[in-house]
Short mmCIF file of C-alpha atoms in Angstrom, two decimals:
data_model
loop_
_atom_site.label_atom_id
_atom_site.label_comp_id
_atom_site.label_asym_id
_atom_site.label_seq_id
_atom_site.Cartn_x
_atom_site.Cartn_y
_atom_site.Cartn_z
CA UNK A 1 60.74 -42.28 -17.87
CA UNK A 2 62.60 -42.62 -21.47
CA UNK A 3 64.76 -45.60 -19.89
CA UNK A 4 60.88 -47.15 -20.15
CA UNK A 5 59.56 -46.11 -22.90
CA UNK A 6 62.80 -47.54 -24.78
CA UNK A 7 62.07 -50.99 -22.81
CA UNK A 8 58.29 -50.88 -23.87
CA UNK A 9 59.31 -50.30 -27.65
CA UNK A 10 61.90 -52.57 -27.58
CA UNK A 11 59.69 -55.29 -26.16
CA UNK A 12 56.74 -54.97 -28.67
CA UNK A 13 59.55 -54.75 -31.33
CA UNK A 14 60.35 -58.21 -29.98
CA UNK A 15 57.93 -60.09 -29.76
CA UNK A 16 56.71 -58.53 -33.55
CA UNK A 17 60.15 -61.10 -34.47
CA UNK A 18 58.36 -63.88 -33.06
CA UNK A 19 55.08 -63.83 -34.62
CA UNK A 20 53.91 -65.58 -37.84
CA UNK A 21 52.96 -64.03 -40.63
CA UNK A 22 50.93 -66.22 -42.47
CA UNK A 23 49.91 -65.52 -46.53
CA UNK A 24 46.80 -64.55 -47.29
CA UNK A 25 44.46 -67.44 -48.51
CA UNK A 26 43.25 -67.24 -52.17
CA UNK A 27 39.58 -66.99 -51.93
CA UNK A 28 37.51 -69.15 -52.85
CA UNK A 29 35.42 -68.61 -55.93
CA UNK A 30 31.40 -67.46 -55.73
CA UNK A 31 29.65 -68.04 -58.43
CA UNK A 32 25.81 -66.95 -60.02
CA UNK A 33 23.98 -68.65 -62.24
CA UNK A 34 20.71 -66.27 -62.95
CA UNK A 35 18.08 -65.21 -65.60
CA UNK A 36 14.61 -64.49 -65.90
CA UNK A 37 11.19 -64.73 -67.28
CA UNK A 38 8.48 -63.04 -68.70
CA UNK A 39 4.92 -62.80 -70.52
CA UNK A 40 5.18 -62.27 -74.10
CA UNK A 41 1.75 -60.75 -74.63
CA UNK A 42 2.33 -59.89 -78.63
CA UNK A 43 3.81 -63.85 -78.75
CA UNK A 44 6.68 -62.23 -81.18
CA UNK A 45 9.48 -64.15 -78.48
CA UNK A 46 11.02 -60.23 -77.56
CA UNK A 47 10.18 -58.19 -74.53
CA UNK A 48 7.93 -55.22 -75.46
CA UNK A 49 6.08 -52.74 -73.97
CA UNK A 50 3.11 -54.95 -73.28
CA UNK A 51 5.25 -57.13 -71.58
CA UNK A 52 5.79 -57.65 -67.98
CA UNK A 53 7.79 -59.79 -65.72
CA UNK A 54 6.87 -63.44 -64.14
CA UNK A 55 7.13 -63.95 -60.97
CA UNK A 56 6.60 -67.34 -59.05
CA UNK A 57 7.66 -69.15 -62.19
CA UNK A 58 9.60 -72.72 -61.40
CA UNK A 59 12.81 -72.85 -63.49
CA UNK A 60 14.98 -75.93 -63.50
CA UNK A 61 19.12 -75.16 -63.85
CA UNK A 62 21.28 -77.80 -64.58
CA UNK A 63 24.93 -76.84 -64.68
CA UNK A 64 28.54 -78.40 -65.41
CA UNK A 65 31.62 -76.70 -63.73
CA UNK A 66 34.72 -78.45 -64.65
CA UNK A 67 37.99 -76.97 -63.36
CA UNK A 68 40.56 -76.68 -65.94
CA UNK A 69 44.14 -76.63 -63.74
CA UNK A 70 46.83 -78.94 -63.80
CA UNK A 71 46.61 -78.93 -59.50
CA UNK A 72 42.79 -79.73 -59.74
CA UNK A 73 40.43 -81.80 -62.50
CA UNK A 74 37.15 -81.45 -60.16
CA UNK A 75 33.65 -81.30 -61.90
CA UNK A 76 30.81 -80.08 -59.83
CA UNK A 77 27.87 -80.99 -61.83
CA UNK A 78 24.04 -80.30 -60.35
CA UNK A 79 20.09 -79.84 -61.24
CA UNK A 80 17.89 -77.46 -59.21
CA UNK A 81 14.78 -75.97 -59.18
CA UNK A 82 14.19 -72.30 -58.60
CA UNK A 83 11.28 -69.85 -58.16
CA UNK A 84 11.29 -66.26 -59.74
CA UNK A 85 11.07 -63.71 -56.86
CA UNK A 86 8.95 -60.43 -58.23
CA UNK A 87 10.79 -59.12 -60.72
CA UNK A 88 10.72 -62.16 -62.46
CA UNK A 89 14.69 -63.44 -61.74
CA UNK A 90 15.76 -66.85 -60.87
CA UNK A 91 19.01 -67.24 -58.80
CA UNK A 92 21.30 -69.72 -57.88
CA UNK A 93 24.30 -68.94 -55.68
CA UNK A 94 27.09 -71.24 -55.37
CA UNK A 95 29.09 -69.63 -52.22
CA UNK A 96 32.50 -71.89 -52.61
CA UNK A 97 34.32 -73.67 -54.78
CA UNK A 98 37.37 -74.62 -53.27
CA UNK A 99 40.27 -74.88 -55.63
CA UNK A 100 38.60 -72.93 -58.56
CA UNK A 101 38.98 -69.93 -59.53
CA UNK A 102 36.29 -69.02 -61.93
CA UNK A 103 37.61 -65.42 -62.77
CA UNK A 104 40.47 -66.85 -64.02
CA UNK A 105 40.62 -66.90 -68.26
CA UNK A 106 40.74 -70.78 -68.80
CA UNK A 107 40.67 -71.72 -65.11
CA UNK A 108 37.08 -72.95 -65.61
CA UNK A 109 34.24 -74.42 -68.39
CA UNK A 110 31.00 -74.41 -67.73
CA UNK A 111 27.95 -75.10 -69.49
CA UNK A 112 24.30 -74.18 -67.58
CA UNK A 113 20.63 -75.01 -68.94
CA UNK A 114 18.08 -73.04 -67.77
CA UNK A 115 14.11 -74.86 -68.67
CA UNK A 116 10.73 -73.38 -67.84
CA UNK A 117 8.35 -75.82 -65.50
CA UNK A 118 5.80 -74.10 -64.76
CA UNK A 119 4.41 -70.53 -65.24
CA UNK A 120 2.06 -69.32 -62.29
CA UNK A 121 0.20 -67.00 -64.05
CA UNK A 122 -3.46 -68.54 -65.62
CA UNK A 123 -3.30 -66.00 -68.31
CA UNK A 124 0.28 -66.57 -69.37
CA UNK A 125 1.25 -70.01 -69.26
CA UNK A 126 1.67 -70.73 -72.59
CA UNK A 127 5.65 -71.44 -73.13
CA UNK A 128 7.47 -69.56 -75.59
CA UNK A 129 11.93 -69.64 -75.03
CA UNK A 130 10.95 -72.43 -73.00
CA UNK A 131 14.89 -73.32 -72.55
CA UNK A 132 18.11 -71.98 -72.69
CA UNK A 133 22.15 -72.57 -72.57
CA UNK A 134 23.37 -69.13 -73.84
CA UNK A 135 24.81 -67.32 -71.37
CA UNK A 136 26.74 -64.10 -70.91
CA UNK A 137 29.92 -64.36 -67.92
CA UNK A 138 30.73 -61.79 -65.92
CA UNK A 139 34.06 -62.25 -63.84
CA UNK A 140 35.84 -59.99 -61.19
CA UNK A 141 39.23 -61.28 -60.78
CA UNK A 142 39.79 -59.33 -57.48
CA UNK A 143 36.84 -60.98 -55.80
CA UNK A 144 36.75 -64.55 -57.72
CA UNK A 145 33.07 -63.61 -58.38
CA UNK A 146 32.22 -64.93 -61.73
CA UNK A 147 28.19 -64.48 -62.76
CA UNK A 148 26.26 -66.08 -65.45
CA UNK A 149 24.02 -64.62 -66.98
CA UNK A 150 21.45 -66.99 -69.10
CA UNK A 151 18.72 -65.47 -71.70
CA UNK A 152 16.15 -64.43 -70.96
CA UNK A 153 12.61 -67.11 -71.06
CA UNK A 154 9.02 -66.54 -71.66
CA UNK A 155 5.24 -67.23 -71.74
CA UNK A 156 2.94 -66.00 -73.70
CA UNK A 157 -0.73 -66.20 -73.94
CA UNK A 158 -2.91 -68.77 -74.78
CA UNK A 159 -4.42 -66.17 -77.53
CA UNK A 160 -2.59 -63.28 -78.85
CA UNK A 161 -3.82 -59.78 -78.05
CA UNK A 162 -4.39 -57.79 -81.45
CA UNK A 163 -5.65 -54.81 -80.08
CA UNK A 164 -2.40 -54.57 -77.95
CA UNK A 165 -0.29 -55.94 -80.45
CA UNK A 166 -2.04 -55.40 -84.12
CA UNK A 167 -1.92 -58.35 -86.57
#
């Protein structure tokens, strides 16, 4: 029984000679771009304790990605409109960019706009930071996950609330 045991081993040690080991693939990058809006009740442009979050708010993104690597000098360059789900956040996912890795220090520049379109809330529709282009990044090397993180926009009432808010 050892005599084929010893051929069984030595076959699968074989045939382990013979097959390829190919490198692992760099992954492609996944980026974020994401913010939200609220109501500003006390119209003072900060979120306070009177105010609450927007949802169903239509938020257009436009975005530059430009690739910064001597092997690559792609731009991917776009303008979209989003919705705020509940809590008031607008998303846009970008699953792959081949070639880019955004975690990377310098390996990509980007600028993104984020601009209020319409609010869908009767009482708050008045716009307030009705665009942005400041943005905080978030990167994980490991994963080539890179998320931006715009600030945060807002309506505010057509008339402001003193007995919420004071003078």
């Amino acid at each position: 029984m050892a005599p084929v045991i010893l051929f069984l081993l030595s076959s699968l040690f074989a045939q382990s000679l013979f097959l390829k080991v190919e490198p692992e693939k760099p992954h492609n990058s996944h980026i974020t771009v994401m913010g939200i809006v609220y109501c500003d009740i006390c119209s003072n442009n900060t979120f306070s304790r009177n105010s609450y979050f927007l949802p169903g708010v239509e938020v257009n993104i436009e975005c530059k990605f430009q690739a910064i690597s001597p092997r690559t000098t792609e731009q991917i360059s776009f303008s979209v409109t989003r919705t705020t789900d509940k809590f008031g956040v607008y998303k846009l996912e970008i699953p792959s960019v081949e070639g880019i890795e955004c975690a990377s220090d310098s390996a990509i520049e980007s600028s993104c706009q984020a601009s209020l379109m319409w609010s869908s809330s009767s009482s708050c529709n008045v716009p307030g930071h009705k665009t942005t282009t400041d943005e905080i990044a978030i990167k994980s090397k490991q994963a080539n996950v890179c998320i931006y993180s715009l600030n945060a926009l807002n309506y505010r009432p057509s008339e402001r609330d003193t007995a919420l808010c004071g003078n």
